[in-house]
DNA sequence: GGCCCTCTTTAGGGCCTT
């Protein structure tokens, strides 16, 4: 299996002053994405193209179609029609999505697409032709996986290109008790047009599928994903009778940060919180703190640094992934 | 809740996520 080294260029990531390698993470991702695509019909008006972002978000390519129409519908299955559009006063969120989704068909499609990912990785000599790396973050009503609800979600495809980001508030159907943390108020999430989770999940599935390469799989990356983000996603999906697709793999950057810390490098702080890592790597905060997309952008850059410090190739990252079903019983996965 | 560390493993405390 050929490994694609994740080394980064200071030219590609000017904010990261200590990068010296000539090979760029972003360049690798662009190479692995450029052969996939035709027109994308996904209507996500709020998805930003990061043309001006330092570090190589600027290149464009066209994705394969992401039709929301599923074939072979049954008359007995519930048919949902959703027309969602919302804007948030702070100007950071603007999403307009039309979805015509059949929930049972989605799960059916996911099952059909299921395959032995590990076997596919072993058989495929070029991992980069299979993988889509998506950094994501959620804001919630609290820490409780049982009682808490997701109120914001943001996703960034590290491959860049059109519609490389996905961001929306979510109506949790309850009050938001911790607005002092993220600034997201009950008023903000209960305004007309803010989707509920059962409305958002089909859209999210559609978006991720639109980023997925043919016969490929996605790696969703978050900080403390194993014990926070993924359990939250699991609970929200199951609460609304959805399943997290089996070809979604997850990567937790918290163990990476701890591993880097164990190496004893002075560049890694004793603390491994997102804020501590951001300050350590001198990554400026863009946007309000504790908002999903701000943290996603910070984590995307932190990930570069961690993989650089740990000298992790893509295959090394894939080895550290886990499935959503593993997050509730992590002893099974390693 | 899970992971990691240590004045540990028959345990306990701190960190990480909002």
mmCIF file of C-alpha atoms (C1' of nucleotides) in Angstrom:
data_model
loop_
_atom_site.group_PDB
_atom_site.id
_atom_site.type_symbol
_atom_site.label_atom_id
_atom_site.label_comp_id
_atom_site.label_asym_id
_atom_site.label_seq_id
_atom_site.Cartn_x
_atom_site.Cartn_y
_atom_site.Cartn_z
ATOM 1 C CA UNK A 1 0.000 0.000 0.000
ATOM 2 C CA UNK A 2 1.436 3.266 -1.049
ATOM 3 C CA UNK A 3 1.392 5.934 1.544
ATOM 4 C CA UNK A 4 0.882 9.539 0.659
ATOM 5 C CA UNK A 5 3.017 11.543 2.981
ATOM 6 C CA UNK A 6 1.264 14.341 4.799
ATOM 7 C CA UNK A 7 3.949 16.922 4.888
ATOM 8 C CA UNK A 8 3.155 20.552 4.514
ATOM 9 C CA UNK A 9 4.649 23.500 2.846
ATOM 10 C CA UNK A 10 5.079 26.850 4.475
ATOM 11 C CA UNK A 11 4.131 28.244 1.094
ATOM 12 C CA UNK A 12 0.831 26.467 1.251
ATOM 13 C CA UNK A 13 0.079 27.418 4.835
ATOM 14 C CA UNK A 14 1.577 30.822 5.578
ATOM 15 C CA UNK A 15 -0.024 30.903 9.010
ATOM 16 C CA UNK A 16 2.035 27.921 10.021
ATOM 17 C CA UNK A 17 5.412 29.448 10.167
ATOM 18 C CA UNK A 18 7.460 26.388 10.888
ATOM 19 C CA UNK A 19 6.531 24.270 7.889
ATOM 20 C CA UNK A 20 9.468 23.471 5.738
ATOM 21 C CA UNK A 21 8.522 20.419 3.695
ATOM 22 C CA UNK A 22 8.078 20.871 0.004
ATOM 23 C CA UNK A 23 5.093 18.563 -0.210
ATOM 24 C CA UNK A 24 1.748 20.057 0.581
ATOM 25 C CA UNK A 25 -1.155 18.459 2.376
ATOM 26 C CA UNK A 26 -3.578 20.572 0.409
ATOM 27 C CA UNK A 27 -1.887 19.774 -2.829
ATOM 28 C CA UNK A 28 -2.208 16.087 -2.074
ATOM 29 C CA UNK A 29 -5.887 16.484 -1.420
ATOM 30 C CA UNK A 30 -6.399 18.469 -4.573
ATOM 31 C CA UNK A 31 -4.633 15.801 -6.545
ATOM 32 C CA UNK A 32 -6.818 13.166 -5.078
ATOM 33 C CA UNK A 33 -9.981 15.041 -5.868
ATOM 34 C CA UNK A 34 -9.374 16.446 -9.285
ATOM 35 C CA UNK A 35 -10.376 13.371 -11.242
ATOM 36 C CA UNK A 36 -13.796 13.080 -9.729
ATOM 37 C CA UNK A 37 -16.724 14.957 -10.874
ATOM 38 C CA UNK A 38 -19.069 16.448 -13.274
ATOM 39 C CA UNK A 39 -21.805 18.863 -12.414
ATOM 40 C CA UNK A 40 -23.074 19.121 -8.871
ATOM 41 C CA UNK A 41 -26.762 19.652 -8.532
ATOM 42 C CA UNK A 42 -26.628 20.022 -4.788
ATOM 43 C CA UNK A 43 -28.355 23.239 -3.910
ATOM 44 C CA UNK A 44 -26.510 24.503 -0.917
ATOM 45 C CA UNK A 45 -26.446 28.213 -1.401
ATOM 46 C CA UNK A 46 -24.709 28.795 1.878
ATOM 47 C CA UNK A 47 -21.806 26.573 1.119
ATOM 48 C CA UNK A 48 -18.808 28.776 0.874
ATOM 49 C CA UNK A 49 -16.011 28.409 -1.569
ATOM 50 C CA UNK A 50 -12.836 29.293 0.210
ATOM 51 C CA UNK A 51 -11.199 31.030 -2.672
ATOM 52 C CA UNK A 52 -9.264 33.419 -0.574
ATOM 53 C CA UNK A 53 -8.168 31.067 2.129
ATOM 54 C CA UNK A 54 -4.505 30.745 2.737
ATOM 55 C CA UNK A 55 -3.275 27.223 2.528
ATOM 56 C CA UNK A 56 -4.735 26.107 -0.737
ATOM 57 C CA UNK A 57 -8.495 26.161 -0.463
ATOM 58 C CA UNK A 58 -8.619 28.107 -3.666
ATOM 59 C CA UNK A 59 -8.660 25.458 -6.344
ATOM 60 C CA UNK A 60 -11.915 24.403 -7.881
ATOM 61 C CA UNK A 61 -13.230 21.273 -9.435
ATOM 62 C CA UNK A 62 -16.666 19.985 -10.129
ATOM 63 C CA UNK A 63 -18.255 17.207 -8.161
ATOM 64 C CA UNK A 64 -20.409 14.356 -9.361
ATOM 65 C CA UNK A 65 -24.144 14.921 -9.242
ATOM 66 C CA UNK A 66 -25.846 14.631 -5.921
ATOM 67 C CA UNK A 67 -29.400 13.975 -6.873
ATOM 68 C CA UNK A 68 -31.884 13.714 -4.078
ATOM 69 C CA UNK A 69 -34.112 11.507 -6.140
ATOM 70 C CA UNK A 70 -33.968 7.871 -5.122
ATOM 71 C CA UNK A 71 -35.030 5.214 -7.535
ATOM 72 C CA UNK A 72 -37.448 2.390 -6.909
ATOM 73 C CA UNK A 73 -39.713 4.153 -4.468
ATOM 74 C CA UNK A 74 -42.383 2.238 -2.692
ATOM 75 C CA UNK A 75 -45.853 3.623 -2.343
ATOM 76 C CA UNK A 76 -45.841 2.547 1.250
ATOM 77 C CA UNK A 77 -42.791 4.476 2.271
ATOM 78 C CA UNK A 78 -43.025 7.853 3.870
ATOM 79 C CA UNK A 79 -42.191 10.631 1.514
ATOM 80 C CA UNK A 80 -40.770 13.834 2.872
ATOM 81 C CA UNK A 81 -40.545 17.147 1.165
ATOM 82 C CA UNK A 82 -38.460 19.826 2.708
ATOM 83 C CA UNK A 83 -37.740 23.278 1.494
ATOM 84 C CA UNK A 84 -35.291 24.930 3.809
ATOM 85 C CA UNK A 85 -33.756 28.317 3.596
ATOM 86 C CA UNK A 86 -32.422 30.372 6.421
ATOM 87 C CA UNK A 87 -30.125 33.214 7.144
ATOM 88 C CA UNK A 88 -28.694 34.191 10.440
ATOM 89 C CA UNK A 89 -28.234 37.748 11.455
ATOM 90 C CA UNK A 90 -24.550 37.449 12.159
ATOM 91 C CA UNK A 91 -24.014 36.742 8.499
ATOM 92 C CA UNK A 92 -22.048 33.559 9.013
ATOM 93 C CA UNK A 93 -24.822 31.202 8.059
ATOM 94 C CA UNK A 94 -26.865 31.153 4.926
ATOM 95 C CA UNK A 95 -28.281 27.923 3.732
ATOM 96 C CA UNK A 96 -30.941 27.221 1.184
ATOM 97 C CA UNK A 97 -31.629 23.641 0.383
ATOM 98 C CA UNK A 98 -34.392 21.833 -1.446
ATOM 99 C CA UNK A 99 -34.729 18.215 -0.524
ATOM 100 C CA UNK A 100 -37.112 15.561 -1.693
ATOM 101 C CA UNK A 101 -36.091 12.679 0.462
ATOM 102 C CA UNK A 102 -37.452 9.282 1.268
ATOM 103 C CA UNK A 103 -35.993 8.212 4.595
ATOM 104 C CA UNK A 104 -36.274 4.479 4.043
ATOM 105 C CA UNK A 105 -34.666 4.822 0.647
ATOM 106 C CA UNK A 106 -31.701 6.609 2.146
ATOM 107 C CA UNK A 107 -31.027 3.797 4.558
ATOM 108 C CA UNK A 108 -31.461 1.310 1.727
ATOM 109 C CA UNK A 109 -28.947 3.133 -0.403
ATOM 110 C CA UNK A 110 -26.509 3.256 2.481
ATOM 111 C CA UNK A 111 -26.803 -0.485 2.941
ATOM 112 C CA UNK A 112 -26.247 -1.104 -0.741
ATOM 113 C CA UNK A 113 -23.173 1.070 -0.670
ATOM 114 C CA UNK A 114 -21.817 -0.780 2.308
ATOM 115 C CA UNK A 115 -18.622 -2.608 1.635
ATOM 116 C CA UNK A 116 -15.672 -3.824 3.569
ATOM 117 C CA UNK A 117 -13.746 -0.617 3.767
ATOM 118 C CA UNK A 118 -10.659 -2.137 5.236
ATOM 119 C CA UNK A 119 -10.561 -4.695 2.445
ATOM 120 C CA UNK A 120 -11.034 -1.979 -0.106
ATOM 121 C CA UNK A 121 -8.165 -0.044 1.406
ATOM 122 C CA UNK A 122 -5.963 -3.112 1.314
ATOM 123 C CA UNK A 123 -6.808 -3.776 -2.313
ATOM 124 C CA UNK A 124 -6.425 -0.212 -3.444
ATOM 125 C CA UNK A 125 -2.922 1.008 -4.034
ATOM 126 C CA UNK A 126 -3.844 4.648 -3.982
ATOM 127 C CA UNK A 127 -5.728 5.660 -0.864
ATOM 128 C CA UNK A 128 -6.119 9.143 -2.123
ATOM 129 C CA UNK A 129 -8.500 7.987 -4.828
ATOM 130 C CA UNK A 130 -10.880 6.689 -2.198
ATOM 131 C CA UNK A 131 -10.886 9.097 0.684
ATOM 132 C CA UNK A 132 -12.649 12.370 1.322
ATOM 133 C CA UNK A 133 -11.494 14.123 4.482
ATOM 134 C CA UNK A 134 -14.169 16.226 6.150
ATOM 135 C CA UNK A 135 -13.425 18.257 9.264
ATOM 136 C CA UNK A 136 -16.578 18.871 11.269
ATOM 137 C CA UNK A 137 -17.753 20.338 14.533
ATOM 138 C CA UNK A 138 -21.011 20.589 16.405
ATOM 139 C CA UNK A 139 -22.360 22.980 18.976
ATOM 140 C CA UNK A 140 -24.791 21.504 21.442
ATOM 141 C CA UNK A 141 -27.069 22.407 24.326
ATOM 142 C CA UNK A 142 -24.604 20.839 26.746
ATOM 143 C CA UNK A 143 -22.295 17.939 27.444
ATOM 144 C CA UNK A 144 -24.923 15.291 28.047
ATOM 145 C CA UNK A 145 -25.067 12.752 25.241
ATOM 146 C CA UNK A 146 -28.488 11.682 26.462
ATOM 147 C CA UNK A 147 -30.256 14.970 27.042
ATOM 148 C CA UNK A 148 -28.165 17.267 24.870
ATOM 149 C CA UNK A 149 -29.133 18.334 21.378
ATOM 150 C CA UNK A 150 -27.130 19.566 18.421
ATOM 151 C CA UNK A 151 -27.830 23.218 17.638
ATOM 152 C CA UNK A 152 -25.166 23.876 15.010
ATOM 153 C CA UNK A 153 -23.089 21.799 12.654
ATOM 154 C CA UNK A 154 -20.287 22.781 10.308
ATOM 155 C CA UNK A 155 -18.335 20.674 7.836
ATOM 156 C CA UNK A 156 -15.350 21.483 5.665
ATOM 157 C CA UNK A 157 -14.057 19.267 2.886
ATOM 158 C CA UNK A 158 -10.280 19.515 3.091
ATOM 159 C CA UNK A 159 -10.174 18.919 -0.626
ATOM 160 C CA UNK A 160 -11.656 22.330 -1.173
ATOM 161 C CA UNK A 161 -13.559 23.268 -4.282
ATOM 162 C CA UNK A 162 -17.105 24.447 -4.749
ATOM 163 C CA UNK A 163 -19.489 23.744 -1.897
ATOM 164 C CA UNK A 164 -16.568 22.632 0.239
ATOM 165 C CA UNK A 165 -18.283 23.821 3.398
ATOM 166 C CA UNK A 166 -21.594 23.023 5.007
ATOM 167 C CA UNK A 167 -22.892 25.014 7.930
ATOM 168 C CA UNK A 168 -26.251 25.447 9.556
ATOM 169 C CA UNK A 169 -28.005 26.081 12.822
ATOM 170 C CA UNK A 170 -30.379 23.386 14.034
ATOM 171 C CA UNK A 171 -33.635 23.794 15.893
ATOM 172 C CA UNK A 172 -33.277 21.442 18.884
ATOM 173 C CA UNK A 173 -36.897 21.698 19.940
ATOM 174 C CA UNK A 174 -35.889 22.914 23.373
ATOM 175 C CA UNK A 175 -34.321 25.935 25.000
ATOM 176 C CA UNK A 176 -30.620 26.604 24.627
ATOM 177 C CA UNK A 177 -29.300 26.873 28.174
ATOM 178 C CA UNK A 178 -25.677 27.582 27.365
ATOM 179 C CA UNK A 179 -25.798 30.578 25.051
ATOM 180 C CA UNK A 180 -23.034 32.142 27.109
ATOM 181 C CA UNK A 181 -20.663 29.524 25.670
ATOM 182 C CA UNK A 182 -21.263 29.822 21.943
ATOM 183 C CA UNK A 183 -23.571 32.807 21.591
ATOM 184 C CA UNK A 184 -26.300 30.724 19.995
ATOM 185 C CA UNK A 185 -29.611 31.671 21.567
ATOM 186 C CA UNK A 186 -32.970 29.951 21.693
ATOM 187 C CA UNK A 187 -34.283 32.756 19.520
ATOM 188 C CA UNK A 188 -31.681 32.079 16.851
ATOM 189 C CA UNK A 189 -32.499 28.383 16.531
ATOM 190 C CA UNK A 190 -36.275 28.672 16.717
ATOM 191 C CA UNK A 191 -36.710 31.222 13.999
ATOM 192 C CA UNK A 192 -38.639 30.162 10.888
ATOM 193 C CA UNK A 193 -36.509 28.302 8.402
ATOM 194 C CA UNK A 194 -34.055 26.809 10.860
ATOM 195 C CA UNK A 195 -34.226 23.055 10.222
ATOM 196 C CA UNK A 196 -34.956 20.502 12.858
ATOM 197 C CA UNK A 197 -32.607 17.555 13.098
ATOM 198 C CA UNK A 198 -34.995 15.215 11.307
ATOM 199 C CA UNK A 199 -35.033 17.687 8.426
ATOM 200 C CA UNK A 200 -31.316 18.250 8.473
ATOM 201 C CA UNK A 201 -30.117 14.648 8.522
ATOM 202 C CA UNK A 202 -31.231 13.907 4.928
ATOM 203 C CA UNK A 203 -29.570 17.119 3.818
ATOM 204 C CA UNK A 204 -26.371 16.235 5.635
ATOM 205 C CA UNK A 205 -26.384 12.749 4.153
ATOM 206 C CA UNK A 206 -26.891 14.267 0.747
ATOM 207 C CA UNK A 207 -24.084 16.747 1.238
ATOM 208 C CA UNK A 208 -21.571 14.186 2.423
ATOM 209 C CA UNK A 209 -22.501 11.898 -0.434
ATOM 210 C CA UNK A 210 -21.937 14.751 -2.847
ATOM 211 C CA UNK A 211 -18.378 15.054 -1.527
ATOM 212 C CA UNK A 212 -17.727 11.333 -1.639
ATOM 213 C CA UNK A 213 -15.648 9.879 -4.413
ATOM 214 C CA UNK A 214 -17.047 7.052 -6.537
ATOM 215 C CA UNK A 215 -16.903 3.845 -4.481
ATOM 216 C CA UNK A 216 -14.959 5.800 -1.911
ATOM 217 C CA UNK A 217 -15.539 6.631 1.694
ATOM 218 C CA UNK A 218 -15.330 9.635 3.925
ATOM 219 C CA UNK A 219 -13.273 10.314 7.023
ATOM 220 C CA UNK A 220 -14.986 12.797 9.324
ATOM 221 C CA UNK A 221 -12.551 14.485 11.658
ATOM 222 C CA UNK A 222 -13.325 16.246 14.920
ATOM 223 C CA UNK A 223 -11.602 17.062 18.188
ATOM 224 C CA UNK A 224 -12.714 14.648 20.904
ATOM 225 C CA UNK A 225 -14.876 12.996 18.271
ATOM 226 C CA UNK A 226 -14.917 9.601 19.945
ATOM 227 C CA UNK A 227 -16.549 10.639 23.163
ATOM 228 C CA UNK A 228 -18.418 13.754 22.140
ATOM 229 C CA UNK A 229 -19.228 14.545 18.517
ATOM 230 C CA UNK A 230 -19.801 11.005 17.286
ATOM 231 C CA UNK A 231 -21.986 9.915 20.224
ATOM 232 C CA UNK A 232 -24.026 13.066 19.699
ATOM 233 C CA UNK A 233 -24.401 12.269 16.007
ATOM 234 C CA UNK A 234 -25.275 8.672 16.808
ATOM 235 C CA UNK A 235 -27.952 9.735 19.243
ATOM 236 C CA UNK A 236 -29.453 12.310 16.911
ATOM 237 C CA UNK A 237 -29.516 9.880 13.998
ATOM 238 C CA UNK A 238 -31.071 7.062 16.004
ATOM 239 C CA UNK A 239 -33.525 9.453 17.637
ATOM 240 C CA UNK A 240 -34.919 10.155 14.180
ATOM 241 C CA UNK A 241 -34.676 6.557 12.885
ATOM 242 C CA UNK A 242 -31.606 7.114 10.769
ATOM 243 C CA UNK A 243 -28.331 5.243 10.762
ATOM 244 C CA UNK A 244 -24.907 6.792 10.416
ATOM 245 C CA UNK A 245 -23.686 5.389 7.072
ATOM 246 C CA UNK A 246 -21.311 2.516 7.391
ATOM 247 C CA UNK A 247 -18.883 4.094 4.939
ATOM 248 C CA UNK A 248 -18.419 7.070 7.223
ATOM 249 C CA UNK A 249 -15.215 6.673 9.186
ATOM 250 C CA UNK A 250 -14.319 9.008 12.020
ATOM 251 C CA UNK A 251 -10.992 10.350 13.204
ATOM 252 C CA UNK A 252 -10.440 11.876 16.635
ATOM 253 C CA UNK A 253 -7.691 14.510 16.751
ATOM 254 C CA UNK A 254 -7.507 14.450 20.550
ATOM 255 C CA UNK A 255 -5.439 11.230 20.672
ATOM 256 C CA UNK A 256 -3.245 12.659 17.930
ATOM 257 C CA UNK A 257 -2.607 15.723 20.073
ATOM 258 C CA UNK A 258 -1.830 13.572 23.090
ATOM 259 C CA UNK A 259 0.459 11.408 21.004
ATOM 260 C CA UNK A 260 2.277 14.452 19.739
ATOM 261 C CA UNK A 261 2.592 15.638 23.311
ATOM 262 C CA UNK A 262 4.183 12.355 24.328
ATOM 263 C CA UNK A 263 6.848 12.841 21.736
ATOM 264 C CA UNK A 264 8.099 15.597 23.959
ATOM 265 C CA UNK A 265 8.228 18.202 21.301
ATOM 266 C CA UNK A 266 8.158 21.701 22.648
ATOM 267 C CA UNK A 267 5.701 22.706 19.975
ATOM 268 C CA UNK A 268 2.890 20.752 21.561
ATOM 269 C CA UNK A 269 1.295 22.151 24.701
ATOM 270 C CA UNK A 270 0.720 20.205 27.859
ATOM 271 C CA UNK A 271 -2.957 20.805 27.349
ATOM 272 C CA UNK A 272 -4.606 19.427 24.256
ATOM 273 C CA UNK A 273 -7.771 21.443 24.023
ATOM 274 C CA UNK A 274 -8.580 23.011 20.708
ATOM 275 C CA UNK A 275 -7.847 26.450 22.096
ATOM 276 C CA UNK A 276 -4.536 25.353 23.593
ATOM 277 C CA UNK A 277 -3.486 23.759 20.317
ATOM 278 C CA UNK A 278 -4.546 26.815 18.358
ATOM 279 C CA UNK A 279 -2.529 29.100 20.609
ATOM 280 C CA UNK A 280 0.446 26.776 20.521
ATOM 281 C CA UNK A 281 0.494 26.688 16.747
ATOM 282 C CA UNK A 282 -0.221 30.408 16.525
ATOM 283 C CA UNK A 283 -3.367 29.847 14.531
ATOM 284 C CA UNK A 284 -5.506 32.986 14.702
ATOM 285 C CA UNK A 285 -9.153 32.642 15.532
ATOM 286 C CA UNK A 286 -11.290 33.473 12.522
ATOM 287 C CA UNK A 287 -14.850 34.223 13.517
ATOM 288 C CA UNK A 288 -16.468 33.920 16.927
ATOM 289 C CA UNK A 289 -15.048 31.422 19.377
ATOM 290 C CA UNK A 290 -17.059 28.279 20.036
ATOM 291 C CA UNK A 291 -18.888 28.541 16.769
ATOM 292 C CA UNK A 292 -18.800 25.431 14.650
ATOM 293 C CA UNK A 293 -17.179 26.782 11.513
ATOM 294 C CA UNK A 294 -14.573 28.752 13.447
ATOM 295 C CA UNK A 295 -13.528 25.611 15.251
ATOM 296 C CA UNK A 296 -13.576 23.623 12.024
ATOM 297 C CA UNK A 297 -11.222 26.072 10.371
ATOM 298 C CA UNK A 298 -8.899 26.013 13.356
ATOM 299 C CA UNK A 299 -8.929 22.235 13.523
ATOM 300 C CA UNK A 300 -8.187 21.941 9.816
ATOM 301 C CA UNK A 301 -4.941 23.837 10.383
ATOM 302 C CA UNK A 302 -4.165 22.055 13.651
ATOM 303 C CA UNK A 303 -4.558 18.749 11.851
ATOM 304 C CA UNK A 304 -1.880 19.783 9.405
ATOM 305 C CA UNK A 305 0.493 20.502 12.239
ATOM 306 C CA UNK A 306 -0.254 17.330 14.136
ATOM 307 C CA UNK A 307 0.191 15.086 11.119
ATOM 308 C CA UNK A 308 3.381 16.932 10.306
ATOM 309 C CA UNK A 309 4.759 16.546 13.834
ATOM 310 C CA UNK A 310 3.726 12.893 13.978
ATOM 311 C CA UNK A 311 4.893 12.243 10.410
ATOM 312 C CA UNK A 312 1.594 10.554 9.724
ATOM 313 C CA UNK A 313 0.846 9.437 6.170
ATOM 314 C CA UNK A 314 -2.742 9.092 5.001
ATOM 315 C CA UNK A 315 -2.590 5.362 5.682
ATOM 316 C CA UNK A 316 -1.571 6.156 9.245
ATOM 317 C CA UNK A 317 -4.577 8.372 9.670
ATOM 318 C CA UNK A 318 -6.901 5.758 8.225
ATOM 319 C CA UNK A 319 -5.567 3.213 10.693
ATOM 320 C CA UNK A 320 -6.716 5.484 13.500
ATOM 321 C CA UNK A 321 -10.258 5.836 12.240
ATOM 322 C CA UNK A 322 -13.276 4.201 13.784
ATOM 323 C CA UNK A 323 -16.899 3.754 12.892
ATOM 324 C CA UNK A 324 -19.836 5.425 14.537
ATOM 325 C CA UNK A 325 -20.908 2.118 15.997
ATOM 326 C CA UNK A 326 -17.541 1.835 17.733
ATOM 327 C CA UNK A 327 -17.833 5.094 19.627
ATOM 328 C CA UNK A 328 -20.182 3.668 22.233
ATOM 329 C CA UNK A 329 -17.847 0.773 22.885
ATOM 330 C CA UNK A 330 -14.343 1.922 22.033
ATOM 331 C CA UNK A 331 -12.743 -1.177 23.512
ATOM 332 C CA UNK A 332 -13.939 -3.051 20.424
ATOM 333 C CA UNK A 333 -12.273 -0.894 17.847
ATOM 334 C CA UNK A 334 -8.574 -1.038 18.517
ATOM 335 C "C1'" DG B 1 -18.132 9.114 29.090
ATOM 336 C "C1'" DG B 2 -13.719 7.720 27.706
ATOM 337 C "C1'" DC B 3 -8.824 8.293 27.772
ATOM 338 C "C1'" DC B 4 -4.514 9.028 30.045
ATOM 339 C "C1'" DC B 5 -1.337 9.388 33.819
ATOM 340 C "C1'" DT B 6 0.445 7.977 38.217
ATOM 341 C "C1'" DC B 7 1.705 8.867 44.521
ATOM 342 C "C1'" DT B 8 -1.583 2.793 39.543
ATOM 343 C "C1'" DT B 9 -3.766 -1.603 37.813
ATOM 344 C "C1'" DT B 10 -8.693 -4.505 43.440
ATOM 345 C "C1'" DA B 11 -8.011 3.525 41.864
ATOM 346 C "C1'" DG B 12 -8.648 8.048 41.365
ATOM 347 C "C1'" DG B 13 -8.209 12.458 39.380
ATOM 348 C "C1'" DG B 14 -7.661 15.557 35.416
ATOM 349 C "C1'" DC B 15 -8.601 16.539 30.690
ATOM 350 C "C1'" DC B 16 -11.617 17.057 26.608
ATOM 351 C "C1'" DT B 17 -16.073 18.081 24.240
ATOM 352 C "C1'" DT B 18 -20.823 22.337 24.905
#
